[in-house]
Coordinates of C-alpha atoms in Angstrom, one line a residue:
M1 CA 1.7 24.5 22.8
R2 CA 0.1 25.4 19.5
Y3 CA 3.1 24.8 17.4
R4 CA 4.1 21.5 19.0
L5 CA 0.6 20.2 18.5
Q6 CA 0.6 21.5 14.9
Y7 CA 3.9 19.7 14.2
F8 CA 2.5 16.5 15.7
I9 CA -0.7 16.6 13.6
F10 CA 1.0 17.6 10.4
S11 CA 3.7 14.9 10.8
Y12 CA 1.1 12.3 11.4
F13 CA -1.0 13.1 8.4
F14 CA 2.1 13.6 6.3
L15 CA 2.8 9.9 7.0
V16 CA -0.7 8.9 6.2
L17 CA -0.5 10.7 2.9
F18 CA 2.8 9.0 2.2
F19 CA 1.1 5.6 2.5
L20 CA -1.9 6.7 0.5
V21 CA 0.3 7.7 -2.4
S22 CA 2.3 4.5 -2.0
R23 CA -0.9 2.5 -2.4
L24 CA -1.8 4.4 -5.6
F25 CA 1.7 3.6 -7.0
F26 CA 1.0 -0.1 -6.1
L27 CA -2.3 -0.1 -8.0
F28 CA -0.7 1.4 -11.1
Y29 CA 2.3 -0.9 -11.0
Q30 CA 0.1 -3.9 -10.7
H31 CA -2.1 -2.7 -13.5
S32 CA -2.5 -6.2 -15.0
F33 CA -4.6 -6.9 -11.9
S34 CA -5.9 -3.5 -10.7
F35 CA -7.4 -2.3 -14.0
H36 CA -9.9 -5.1 -13.9
Y37 CA -11.7 -3.3 -11.0
N38 CA -13.9 -0.3 -11.3
I39 CA -13.5 3.1 -9.6
G40 CA -15.8 2.2 -6.8
E41 CA -13.6 -0.8 -5.9
W42 CA -10.5 1.3 -6.1
F43 CA -12.1 3.7 -3.6
A44 CA -13.0 0.8 -1.3
I45 CA -9.3 -0.3 -1.4
F46 CA -8.3 3.1 0.0
A47 CA -11.2 3.3 2.4
H48 CA -10.4 -0.1 4.0
G49 CA -6.7 0.1 3.7
I50 CA -6.5 3.5 5.5
K51 CA -6.9 1.6 8.8
H52 CA -3.4 0.1 8.3
D53 CA -2.1 3.6 7.2
F54 CA -3.4 5.2 10.4
S55 CA -1.9 2.3 12.4
I56 CA 1.6 2.3 11.0
S57 CA 1.7 6.2 11.0
A58 CA 0.8 6.1 14.7
Y59 CA 3.6 3.6 15.3
L60 CA 6.1 5.9 13.6
M61 CA 4.9 8.9 15.5
A62 CA 5.5 7.3 18.9
I63 CA 9.1 8.4 19.3
P64 CA 8.5 11.9 17.9
G65 CA 5.6 12.2 20.3
L66 CA 7.9 11.4 23.3
V67 CA 10.5 13.9 22.0
L68 CA 7.8 16.6 21.7
S69 CA 6.7 15.7 25.3
F70 CA 10.1 16.5 26.7
S71 CA 11.1 19.2 24.2
V72 CA 10.0 21.8 26.8
F73 CA 13.4 21.0 28.4
M74 CA 15.5 21.0 25.2
K75 CA 16.7 23.6 22.8
N76 CA 14.8 23.8 19.5
R77 CA 18.0 23.1 17.5
I78 CA 18.5 19.8 19.2
V79 CA 14.9 18.8 18.8
K80 CA 15.0 19.7 15.1
V81 CA 18.3 17.8 14.4
F82 CA 17.0 14.7 16.1
L83 CA 13.6 14.7 14.4
N84 CA 15.1 15.5 11.0
I85 CA 17.4 12.5 11.3
Y86 CA 14.6 10.3 12.6
F87 CA 12.3 11.1 9.7
A88 CA 15.1 10.8 7.2
I89 CA 15.9 7.3 8.4
F90 CA 12.3 6.1 8.5
L91 CA 11.2 7.8 5.3
F92 CA 14.1 6.0 3.6
L93 CA 13.2 2.6 5.1
C94 CA 9.5 3.0 4.3
S95 CA 10.4 4.0 0.7
L96 CA 12.6 0.9 0.5
I97 CA 9.9 -1.4 1.7
V98 CA 7.2 0.2 -0.5
L99 CA 9.2 0.0 -3.7
A100 CA 10.6 -3.5 -3.0
D101 CA 7.0 -4.6 -2.4
L102 CA 6.0 -3.5 -5.9
E103 CA 8.3 -6.1 -7.6
L104 CA 8.0 -8.8 -4.9
Y105 CA 4.2 -8.8 -5.2
R106 CA 4.4 -9.2 -8.9
N107 CA 6.6 -12.3 -8.4
W108 CA 5.3 -13.8 -5.2
G109 CA 1.6 -12.7 -5.1
F110 CA 1.6 -11.5 -1.5
R111 CA 2.5 -8.2 0.2
I112 CA 6.1 -8.0 1.6
D113 CA 6.7 -9.7 4.9
S114 CA 9.8 -10.9 6.7
T115 CA 10.5 -13.5 4.0
P116 CA 13.1 -11.5 2.1
L117 CA 15.3 -11.4 5.2
L118 CA 16.0 -15.1 4.8
Y119 CA 17.5 -14.3 1.4
L120 CA 19.5 -11.2 2.4
K121 CA 22.0 -13.5 4.2
T122 CA 23.4 -14.0 0.7
P123 CA 22.7 -10.6 -1.0
S124 CA 24.3 -11.5 -4.4
E125 CA 21.8 -14.4 -4.8
A126 CA 19.0 -12.4 -3.4
F127 CA 19.4 -9.9 -6.2
A128 CA 20.1 -12.5 -8.8
S129 CA 16.4 -12.8 -9.6
A130 CA 16.3 -9.3 -10.9
E131 CA 17.8 -8.0 -14.1
N132 CA 20.4 -5.2 -13.9
K133 CA 17.9 -2.9 -15.6
T134 CA 15.4 -3.6 -12.9
I135 CA 17.9 -3.0 -10.1
L136 CA 19.0 0.3 -11.7
L137 CA 15.4 1.5 -12.1
F138 CA 14.6 0.4 -8.6
S139 CA 17.6 2.3 -7.2
L140 CA 16.7 5.5 -9.1
A141 CA 13.0 5.2 -8.0
L142 CA 14.1 4.8 -4.4
I143 CA 16.3 7.8 -4.5
A144 CA 13.6 9.9 -6.2
F145 CA 10.8 8.7 -3.9
F146 CA 12.9 9.3 -0.8
L147 CA 14.2 12.7 -1.8
T148 CA 10.7 13.9 -2.8
T149 CA 9.2 12.9 0.5
K150 CA 12.2 14.2 2.4
F151 CA 11.8 17.5 0.6
V152 CA 8.1 17.8 1.5
Y153 CA 8.9 17.1 5.1
S154 CA 11.8 19.6 5.2
K155 CA 9.9 22.4 3.5
Y156 CA 6.5 22.2 5.1
I157 CA 6.8 20.4 8.5
S158 CA 10.3 20.7 9.9
P159 CA 10.3 24.5 10.0
I160 CA 7.5 24.4 12.5
I161 CA 10.0 23.3 15.1
K162 CA 11.7 26.7 15.1
K163 CA 8.4 28.2 16.4
F164 CA 8.4 26.1 19.5
S165 CA 8.3 28.3 22.6
P166 CA 9.2 27.6 26.2
Q167 CA 6.3 26.1 28.2
H168 CA 5.6 25.0 31.7
F169 CA 6.8 21.5 32.6
L170 CA 3.2 20.5 33.2
F171 CA 2.6 20.5 29.5
V172 CA 4.7 17.4 29.4
L173 CA 1.7 15.5 30.7
F174 CA -0.5 16.9 27.9
Y175 CA 1.9 15.8 25.2
L176 CA 2.4 12.4 26.9
F177 CA -1.4 12.0 26.8
I178 CA -1.5 12.8 23.1
T179 CA 1.3 10.3 22.4
A180 CA -0.4 7.7 24.5
S181 CA -3.6 8.2 22.5
L182 CA -1.8 6.8 19.5
I183 CA -2.6 3.4 20.8
I184 CA -6.1 3.9 19.4
P185 CA -5.1 4.0 15.7
I186 CA -2.3 1.5 16.4
R187 CA -4.9 -1.0 17.6
G188 CA -7.4 0.0 14.9
G189 CA -9.9 1.4 17.3
V190 CA -11.2 0.9 20.8
G191 CA -12.6 -2.6 20.3
I192 CA -11.4 -5.8 22.0
A193 CA -9.6 -7.2 18.9
P194 CA -6.5 -5.5 17.7
L195 CA -5.8 -4.7 14.1
N196 CA -4.6 -7.6 11.9
V197 CA -4.1 -8.3 8.2
G198 CA -7.7 -9.4 7.7
S199 CA -9.0 -6.2 9.2
V200 CA -8.7 -4.5 5.8
Y201 CA -10.1 -7.4 3.8
F202 CA -13.4 -6.6 2.2
H203 CA -13.6 -8.2 -1.3
N204 CA -14.5 -11.7 -2.5
Q205 CA -11.4 -11.7 -4.7
Q206 CA -7.8 -11.6 -3.4
F207 CA -6.2 -8.7 -5.2
P208 CA -8.3 -5.9 -3.8
N209 CA -7.7 -7.3 -0.3
H210 CA -4.0 -7.5 -0.9
A211 CA -4.0 -3.9 -2.3
A212 CA -5.6 -2.7 0.9
V213 CA -2.8 -4.1 3.1
N214 CA -0.1 -1.5 4.0
P215 CA 3.3 -3.1 3.1
V216 CA 5.2 -1.4 5.9
W217 CA 2.6 -2.4 8.5
N218 CA 2.6 -6.0 7.1
F219 CA 6.4 -6.2 7.2
G220 CA 6.5 -5.0 10.8
H221 CA 3.6 -7.2 11.9
D222 CA 5.3 -10.3 10.4
L223 CA 8.7 -9.3 11.8
S224 CA 7.2 -9.1 15.3
K225 CA 6.2 -12.8 15.0
M226 CA 9.5 -14.1 13.8
N227 CA 10.9 -17.0 15.8
K228 CA 7.6 -17.3 17.6
K229 CA 5.2 -20.2 17.4
M230 CA 3.0 -20.2 14.4
P231 CA -0.6 -19.3 15.3
N232 CA -2.7 -22.5 15.0
P233 CA -6.2 -21.9 13.7
E234 CA -7.5 -24.8 15.9
F235 CA -10.3 -25.6 13.5
M236 CA -11.4 -28.6 15.6
K237 CA -10.5 -30.4 18.8
K238 CA -7.1 -32.0 18.7
E239 CA -8.5 -35.6 19.0
E240 CA -10.8 -35.0 15.9
A241 CA -7.9 -33.5 13.9
E242 CA -5.7 -36.5 14.7
T243 CA -8.4 -39.0 13.8
I244 CA -9.0 -37.3 10.4
F245 CA -5.3 -36.9 9.8
D246 CA -4.6 -40.6 10.5
S247 CA -7.3 -41.6 8.1
L248 CA -5.4 -40.0 5.3
F249 CA -2.4 -42.2 6.0
P250 CA -3.7 -45.8 6.7
K251 CA -1.2 -48.3 8.1
N252 CA -0.4 -51.8 7.0
D253 CA -0.7 -50.9 3.3
T254 CA 0.6 -53.1 0.6
S255 CA 2.0 -52.0 -2.7
P256 CA 3.5 -53.6 -5.8
L257 CA 7.3 -53.2 -6.1
F258 CA 8.8 -51.8 -9.3
L259 CA 12.5 -51.5 -8.3
K260 CA 15.4 -53.8 -8.3
K261 CA 17.0 -54.6 -5.0
K262 CA 19.4 -51.9 -3.6
A263 CA 18.9 -49.6 -6.6
N264 CA 20.8 -46.4 -6.8
V265 CA 18.6 -43.3 -6.6
L266 CA 19.1 -40.0 -8.5
I267 CA 16.7 -37.2 -7.9
I268 CA 16.7 -34.4 -10.5
I269 CA 14.9 -31.2 -9.2
L270 CA 14.1 -28.8 -12.0
E271 CA 13.8 -25.2 -11.1
S272 CA 10.3 -23.8 -11.6
F273 CA 9.1 -26.5 -13.9
S274 CA 5.4 -25.9 -13.9
G275 CA 2.9 -28.3 -15.4
K276 CA 1.8 -25.2 -17.4
I277 CA 4.8 -25.8 -19.7
M278 CA 4.1 -29.5 -20.3
E279 CA 1.5 -30.6 -22.9
E280 CA 0.9 -33.8 -21.0
L281 CA -0.2 -31.8 -18.0
S282 CA -2.6 -29.6 -20.1
G283 CA 0.2 -27.0 -20.6
L284 CA 2.0 -25.6 -23.6
S285 CA 3.4 -27.8 -26.2
G286 CA 7.0 -27.7 -27.5
I287 CA 8.6 -26.4 -24.3
T288 CA 9.7 -29.8 -22.8
P289 CA 10.2 -32.1 -25.8
N290 CA 12.8 -34.3 -24.1
L291 CA 10.8 -34.7 -20.8
S292 CA 7.7 -35.5 -22.9
K293 CA 9.6 -38.1 -25.0
L294 CA 10.8 -39.9 -21.9
I295 CA 7.3 -40.4 -20.4
H296 CA 6.7 -43.7 -22.1
E297 CA 10.0 -45.1 -20.7
G298 CA 9.0 -44.8 -17.1
I299 CA 6.2 -44.0 -14.6
F300 CA 4.6 -40.6 -15.1
F301 CA 2.6 -38.9 -12.3
K302 CA -0.1 -36.8 -13.7
N303 CA -1.5 -35.2 -10.6
L304 CA 1.6 -34.2 -8.5
Y305 CA 1.5 -30.9 -6.6
A306 CA 4.3 -28.9 -5.1
N307 CA 3.8 -28.3 -1.4
G308 CA 4.9 -24.7 -1.6
D309 CA 5.9 -21.9 -3.9
R310 CA 9.6 -21.5 -3.2
S311 CA 12.7 -23.6 -3.6
D312 CA 13.4 -23.8 0.1
K313 CA 9.9 -25.3 0.7
G314 CA 10.3 -27.6 -2.2
L315 CA 13.6 -29.0 -1.0
V316 CA 12.2 -29.8 2.5
A317 CA 9.1 -31.4 1.0
I318 CA 11.0 -33.6 -1.3
L319 CA 13.9 -34.6 1.0
S320 CA 12.2 -34.5 4.4
S321 CA 8.6 -35.2 3.4
Y322 CA 7.7 -32.1 5.4
P323 CA 4.9 -29.8 4.0
A324 CA 5.3 -26.1 3.4
Q325 CA 4.0 -23.8 6.1
T326 CA 1.6 -21.0 5.4
T327 CA 3.5 -18.0 7.0
T328 CA 7.1 -19.2 7.4
S329 CA 9.6 -21.7 6.2
I330 CA 11.1 -24.3 8.5
I331 CA 14.4 -24.0 6.6
K332 CA 14.9 -20.7 8.5
R333 CA 14.9 -22.6 11.8
T334 CA 18.1 -24.7 11.8
K335 CA 17.3 -26.1 15.2
K336 CA 13.9 -27.3 13.9
T337 CA 15.4 -28.8 10.7
Q338 CA 17.7 -30.9 12.9
T339 CA 14.7 -32.8 14.1
L340 CA 13.3 -33.6 10.6
P341 CA 13.6 -37.0 9.0
Y342 CA 15.8 -37.0 5.9
L343 CA 15.8 -39.2 2.8
S344 CA 19.5 -38.7 2.6
K345 CA 20.1 -39.9 6.2
K346 CA 18.0 -43.0 5.6
M347 CA 20.0 -43.8 2.4
K348 CA 23.3 -43.2 4.1
K349 CA 22.3 -45.5 6.9
Q350 CA 21.7 -48.2 4.3
G351 CA 25.2 -47.8 2.9
Y352 CA 24.6 -45.4 0.1
K353 CA 27.1 -42.7 -0.8
T354 CA 25.2 -39.4 -0.7
S355 CA 25.9 -36.2 -2.8
F356 CA 24.1 -33.0 -3.7
Y357 CA 24.8 -31.0 -6.9
Y358 CA 23.8 -27.3 -7.4
G359 CA 25.5 -24.8 -9.6
G360 CA 24.7 -21.9 -7.3
D361 CA 25.6 -20.8 -3.7
L362 CA 24.3 -23.3 -1.1
N363 CA 24.2 -20.6 1.5
F364 CA 21.3 -19.1 -0.2
A365 CA 18.0 -19.4 1.8
N366 CA 19.9 -21.4 4.5
M367 CA 20.1 -24.4 2.2
R368 CA 23.6 -25.4 3.4
A369 CA 22.5 -25.7 7.0
Y370 CA 19.5 -27.7 6.1
L371 CA 21.4 -30.1 3.8
T372 CA 24.2 -30.5 6.2
N373 CA 21.7 -31.6 8.8
G374 CA 20.7 -34.2 6.2
E375 CA 24.2 -35.6 6.4
F376 CA 25.0 -35.3 2.7
E377 CA 28.6 -36.5 2.4
R378 CA 29.5 -34.4 -0.6
F379 CA 28.4 -31.1 -2.1
V380 CA 29.3 -29.9 -5.6
T381 CA 28.4 -26.2 -5.9
K382 CA 29.2 -22.9 -7.6
D383 CA 32.7 -22.9 -6.1
D384 CA 33.6 -26.2 -7.9
F385 CA 33.2 -24.6 -11.4
D386 CA 35.1 -22.1 -13.4
S387 CA 33.7 -18.6 -13.4
D388 CA 33.4 -18.6 -17.2
T389 CA 30.7 -21.3 -16.8
Y390 CA 28.5 -18.9 -14.8
N391 CA 25.5 -16.9 -15.9
S392 CA 25.6 -13.3 -14.7
K393 CA 23.6 -14.0 -11.5
W394 CA 23.3 -17.4 -10.0
G395 CA 26.2 -19.7 -11.0
A396 CA 27.1 -22.5 -13.3
H397 CA 24.7 -23.2 -16.2
D398 CA 22.7 -26.4 -16.1
H399 CA 24.6 -28.2 -18.8
V400 CA 27.8 -27.7 -17.0
V401 CA 26.5 -29.2 -13.8
F402 CA 24.9 -32.1 -15.6
N403 CA 28.2 -32.8 -17.3
R404 CA 30.0 -32.8 -14.0
L405 CA 27.5 -35.3 -12.6
T406 CA 27.9 -37.5 -15.6
E407 CA 31.7 -37.5 -15.1
D408 CA 31.4 -38.2 -11.4
L409 CA 29.1 -41.2 -11.9
K410 CA 31.3 -42.9 -14.5
N411 CA 32.5 -46.2 -13.4
N412 CA 30.8 -45.7 -10.0
A413 CA 31.2 -49.0 -8.1
H414 CA 29.3 -48.0 -5.0
A415 CA 25.5 -47.6 -4.3
F416 CA 24.7 -43.9 -4.5
F417 CA 22.0 -41.5 -3.6
S418 CA 22.5 -38.2 -5.4
V419 CA 20.4 -35.0 -5.9
I420 CA 20.9 -32.4 -8.6
F421 CA 19.1 -29.1 -8.5
T422 CA 19.0 -27.0 -11.6
L423 CA 19.0 -23.2 -11.7
S424 CA 18.9 -21.8 -15.3
S425 CA 15.1 -21.6 -15.4
H426 CA 15.2 -19.1 -12.5
E427 CA 15.0 -15.3 -13.1
P428 CA 16.7 -13.6 -14.9
F429 CA 16.4 -16.7 -17.3
E430 CA 19.9 -16.3 -18.9
V431 CA 20.9 -19.4 -20.9
P432 CA 23.8 -20.2 -23.2
M433 CA 21.7 -21.1 -26.1
E434 CA 20.3 -19.6 -29.3
T435 CA 16.8 -18.2 -28.6
K436 CA 14.1 -20.8 -29.3
I437 CA 11.2 -19.0 -27.8
Q438 CA 11.1 -15.5 -29.2
G439 CA 10.2 -12.5 -27.1
D440 CA 11.8 -10.0 -24.7
D441 CA 9.1 -10.2 -22.0
E442 CA 9.6 -12.2 -18.8
E443 CA 7.3 -15.0 -19.9
A444 CA 9.1 -15.7 -23.1
K445 CA 12.5 -15.6 -21.4
F446 CA 11.2 -18.1 -18.8
L447 CA 9.9 -20.5 -21.5
N448 CA 13.1 -20.2 -23.4
S449 CA 15.1 -21.1 -20.2
A450 CA 12.9 -24.0 -19.5
Y451 CA 13.5 -25.2 -23.1
Y452 CA 17.2 -25.0 -22.4
T453 CA 17.0 -27.0 -19.2
D454 CA 14.9 -29.6 -20.8
R455 CA 17.5 -30.0 -23.5
C456 CA 20.2 -30.3 -20.8
L457 CA 18.1 -33.0 -19.2
G458 CA 17.6 -34.9 -22.4
N459 CA 21.3 -34.9 -23.2
F460 CA 22.1 -36.1 -19.6
I461 CA 19.6 -39.0 -19.8
E462 CA 20.9 -40.0 -23.2
N463 CA 24.4 -40.1 -22.0
A464 CA 23.4 -41.8 -18.7
K465 CA 21.8 -44.7 -20.6
K466 CA 25.3 -45.6 -21.9
E467 CA 26.8 -45.9 -18.4
T468 CA 26.9 -49.1 -16.4
W469 CA 25.2 -47.5 -13.4
W470 CA 22.0 -46.8 -15.4
E471 CA 20.8 -50.4 -15.3
N472 CA 20.5 -50.4 -11.5
T473 CA 19.4 -46.8 -10.9
L474 CA 16.1 -45.1 -10.3
V475 CA 16.0 -41.5 -11.7
V476 CA 13.2 -39.3 -10.2
I477 CA 12.6 -36.1 -12.2
T478 CA 10.4 -33.4 -10.6
A479 CA 10.3 -29.7 -9.8
D480 CA 11.0 -27.6 -6.7
H481 CA 7.8 -25.6 -7.4
G482 CA 5.6 -24.3 -10.1
S483 CA 5.6 -20.8 -11.6
R484 CA 3.3 -17.9 -12.2
H485 CA 4.4 -18.1 -15.8
P486 CA 2.9 -18.6 -18.3
G487 CA -0.3 -16.7 -17.7
N488 CA 0.7 -14.8 -14.6
S489 CA -1.4 -17.1 -12.4
P490 CA -2.6 -15.8 -9.0
V491 CA -0.6 -17.0 -6.0
Y492 CA -3.2 -19.6 -4.8
V493 CA -4.5 -21.4 -7.8
N494 CA -4.0 -25.1 -8.5
E495 CA -2.2 -24.6 -11.8
K496 CA 0.6 -22.6 -10.1
F497 CA 1.4 -25.7 -7.9
H498 CA 0.9 -28.5 -10.5
I499 CA 4.3 -29.9 -11.4
P500 CA 5.5 -33.0 -13.3
M501 CA 7.2 -36.1 -11.9
L502 CA 8.7 -39.0 -13.9
W503 CA 10.4 -42.1 -12.6
L504 CA 13.0 -43.5 -15.0
G505 CA 16.0 -45.8 -15.1
G506 CA 17.1 -49.3 -15.6
A507 CA 16.2 -50.2 -12.1
L508 CA 12.5 -49.9 -12.9
T509 CA 10.7 -53.1 -13.8
K510 CA 7.5 -51.3 -14.9
T511 CA 7.4 -48.7 -17.6
D512 CA 5.0 -46.8 -19.9
T513 CA 2.7 -46.2 -16.9
V514 CA 0.7 -43.2 -15.8
I515 CA -0.3 -42.7 -12.2
T516 CA -3.4 -40.5 -11.9
N517 CA -3.7 -40.5 -8.1
Y518 CA -3.3 -37.1 -6.5
C519 CA -0.1 -36.7 -4.6
S520 CA 2.3 -34.1 -3.2
Q521 CA 6.1 -33.7 -3.0
T522 CA 5.9 -35.0 0.5
D523 CA 5.0 -38.4 -0.9
I524 CA 8.2 -38.8 -2.9
A525 CA 10.6 -39.8 -0.1
P526 CA 8.3 -42.5 1.5
S527 CA 7.4 -43.9 -1.9
I528 CA 11.0 -44.3 -2.8
L529 CA 11.9 -45.9 0.6
Q530 CA 9.0 -48.3 0.5
Q531 CA 10.0 -49.4 -3.0
L532 CA 13.4 -50.2 -1.6
K533 CA 11.8 -52.0 1.4
I534 CA 13.3 -49.4 3.8
P535 CA 11.0 -48.4 6.7
A536 CA 9.6 -44.9 6.3
D537 CA 7.5 -44.5 9.5
E538 CA 9.1 -41.2 10.6
F539 CA 7.9 -39.5 7.4
K540 CA 4.4 -38.9 8.9
F541 CA 3.3 -36.3 6.4
G542 CA 4.0 -38.4 3.3
K543 CA 2.2 -41.4 1.9
N544 CA 3.2 -44.3 -0.3
I545 CA 1.7 -43.3 -3.7
F546 CA 1.6 -46.9 -4.8
A547 CA -0.2 -48.3 -1.8
K548 CA -3.5 -50.0 -2.7
N549 CA -5.4 -48.6 0.3
Q550 CA -3.9 -45.1 0.2
P551 CA -6.3 -42.2 -0.3
S552 CA -5.6 -40.1 -3.3
F553 CA -5.1 -36.4 -2.3
A554 CA -2.7 -33.5 -2.5
F555 CA -2.1 -30.6 -0.1
Y556 CA -0.2 -27.3 -0.7
A557 CA 0.2 -24.1 1.2
F558 CA 0.5 -20.5 -0.1
N559 CA 0.8 -17.3 1.9
N560 CA -1.6 -17.8 4.8
G561 CA -3.8 -20.3 3.0
F562 CA -3.9 -23.9 1.8
S563 CA -5.5 -26.2 -0.8
F564 CA -6.7 -29.8 -0.4
I565 CA -7.4 -31.7 -3.6
N566 CA -8.6 -35.3 -4.1
D567 CA -10.4 -37.2 -6.9
S568 CA -13.7 -35.4 -6.3
T569 CA -12.9 -32.3 -4.3
N570 CA -11.0 -29.1 -4.8
I571 CA -10.7 -26.7 -1.9
I572 CA -8.7 -23.5 -1.5
Y573 CA -9.0 -21.7 1.8
D574 CA -7.7 -18.3 2.9
L575 CA -6.8 -18.1 6.6
T576 CA -6.7 -14.3 6.6
S577 CA -10.2 -13.8 5.4
K578 CA -11.4 -17.1 6.8
K579 CA -13.1 -17.8 3.5
Y580 CA -13.0 -20.4 0.8
L581 CA -11.5 -19.1 -2.4
L582 CA -12.7 -22.3 -4.1
K583 CA -15.0 -25.1 -2.9
Q584 CA -15.8 -27.6 -5.6
H585 CA -17.8 -30.8 -4.9
A586 CA -16.8 -30.8 -1.2
N587 CA -18.5 -33.0 1.3
P588 CA -18.2 -32.2 5.1
L589 CA -15.3 -34.7 5.6
D590 CA -13.3 -33.3 2.7
L591 CA -13.8 -29.8 4.1
K592 CA -12.4 -31.0 7.4
S593 CA -9.5 -33.0 5.9
G594 CA -7.5 -30.1 4.7
K595 CA -8.1 -28.2 7.9
A596 CA -7.1 -31.2 10.0
F597 CA -3.9 -31.6 8.0
L598 CA -2.9 -28.0 8.5
Q599 CA -3.8 -28.1 12.2
I600 CA -1.6 -31.1 12.7
L601 CA 1.2 -29.6 10.7
I602 CA 1.3 -26.4 12.7
S603 CA 1.2 -28.3 16.0
D604 CA 4.1 -30.4 14.8
F605 CA 6.0 -27.4 13.6
N606 CA 5.6 -25.6 17.0
E607 CA 6.6 -28.6 18.9
R608 CA 9.9 -29.1 17.1

């Protein structure tokens, strides 16, 4: 009995120690954040986070506990082989999650959850964001971390199994009781409420709270909720939420028309083009000279916000006017995306030829299924270009895809709706251009790649103006999402979601105009449709930006949180801690508006 109990206790606290050391690695890896906090706050991170460590360690000990319970009927050699294999598998998986989380947090700003599984369907694209050096270092670190932990287990814990002695079968009940008692640390105690992510939150700033979260626990917790309904916070009664939501989208609006009849529409989606790289949006100067030069030739939207922080969320917001969700992405759920409205469907129904251009693999992030549901008639993708036009990771360089679009649109005699999505300003930021922004760090590489994409855009527009189709075409230039660069912005702040939008083209009857109303990507589709006098009633989460009676506001979602911004109010709310991260000039109605919007969104998502 003694040695079985010793093995159980040692194994459990070995796992707890594994996660404590992992948290220490996390803090040093994220030193740009963690070194701003004092030793007392570091201690608090461990003190609060250990609840997650106890919980996930208890989960992992459930099967060894059952094996120990029935080991009285088995030979020690069989028990040892099984447990050694079990711990080897889970130590490797835990090491993989812990180390992947280090880099993912640096880029995404939240602890690892089930999100990466969406991208692993296309592994080459999933790893395209990382440099070869990073992948090599990650692989070496994974091997070293796993072998070290496996060595500790094999040297100090596994040998205890040899000392197991035969026992009376009634001892099975004792070990089963010990195993069953794991439910206490699993649940986080004996209280009514089980452990959740917010159980380890303790600070008024986000990073210490995130650092307290155990990545393996968080991954498993999120995985258990996949394909289930999103939890709805139910801030208020359904009727009140609907009333507030409806007030954000008044009916019978009137708006001036700026487009020629039956204009062609071309949407250019620029990868990661944050407002932080555009001087006209209070960003850096000199990064987007071409886009900046074009502002006076069209309608510039100064307060547009991306609805989410990833490409899959941006595409759905732009093309389906469907807002990003806080803990999932509707693009994962093909059956749900079949029920969405699509700008491409509406245009096709009006007789437009529809096409989508992307230099990468459309299977990435389930984009092909989503776009196919949108009934695009033609896709031009990575497979349509020679391999010598590819960068090392994603696919064809931006100038190559823009040139292909230019050729395809020459002498086009039919009304068209086309979308082009760039990729060169995505990690690892490889561009076929002499370096304009000097520096070897990630931020400099991003800025250099954005400069390249801007140059490609400028050349395309210059050539397009020479074509006959230009005079009857609306060109909408915007971004899929913002970026943490430059400045390594926290995941939730406004500046990370602020993006440009410019309407250009010969079909515009109004130019040199700046729109200061707050708006979101979800407003793009209904605004285009209503300019073309095409009904847009099914786009319930989007507004006509030009409508005279339309409230000015923007909404975006980040990992388990949201922001609501209007002309006087700026609110950022974290659902995990149930606290406002920012609350500027907010009146009671404004505080409720963002919550009502999210509540209606989650209800709609669950019902699809």
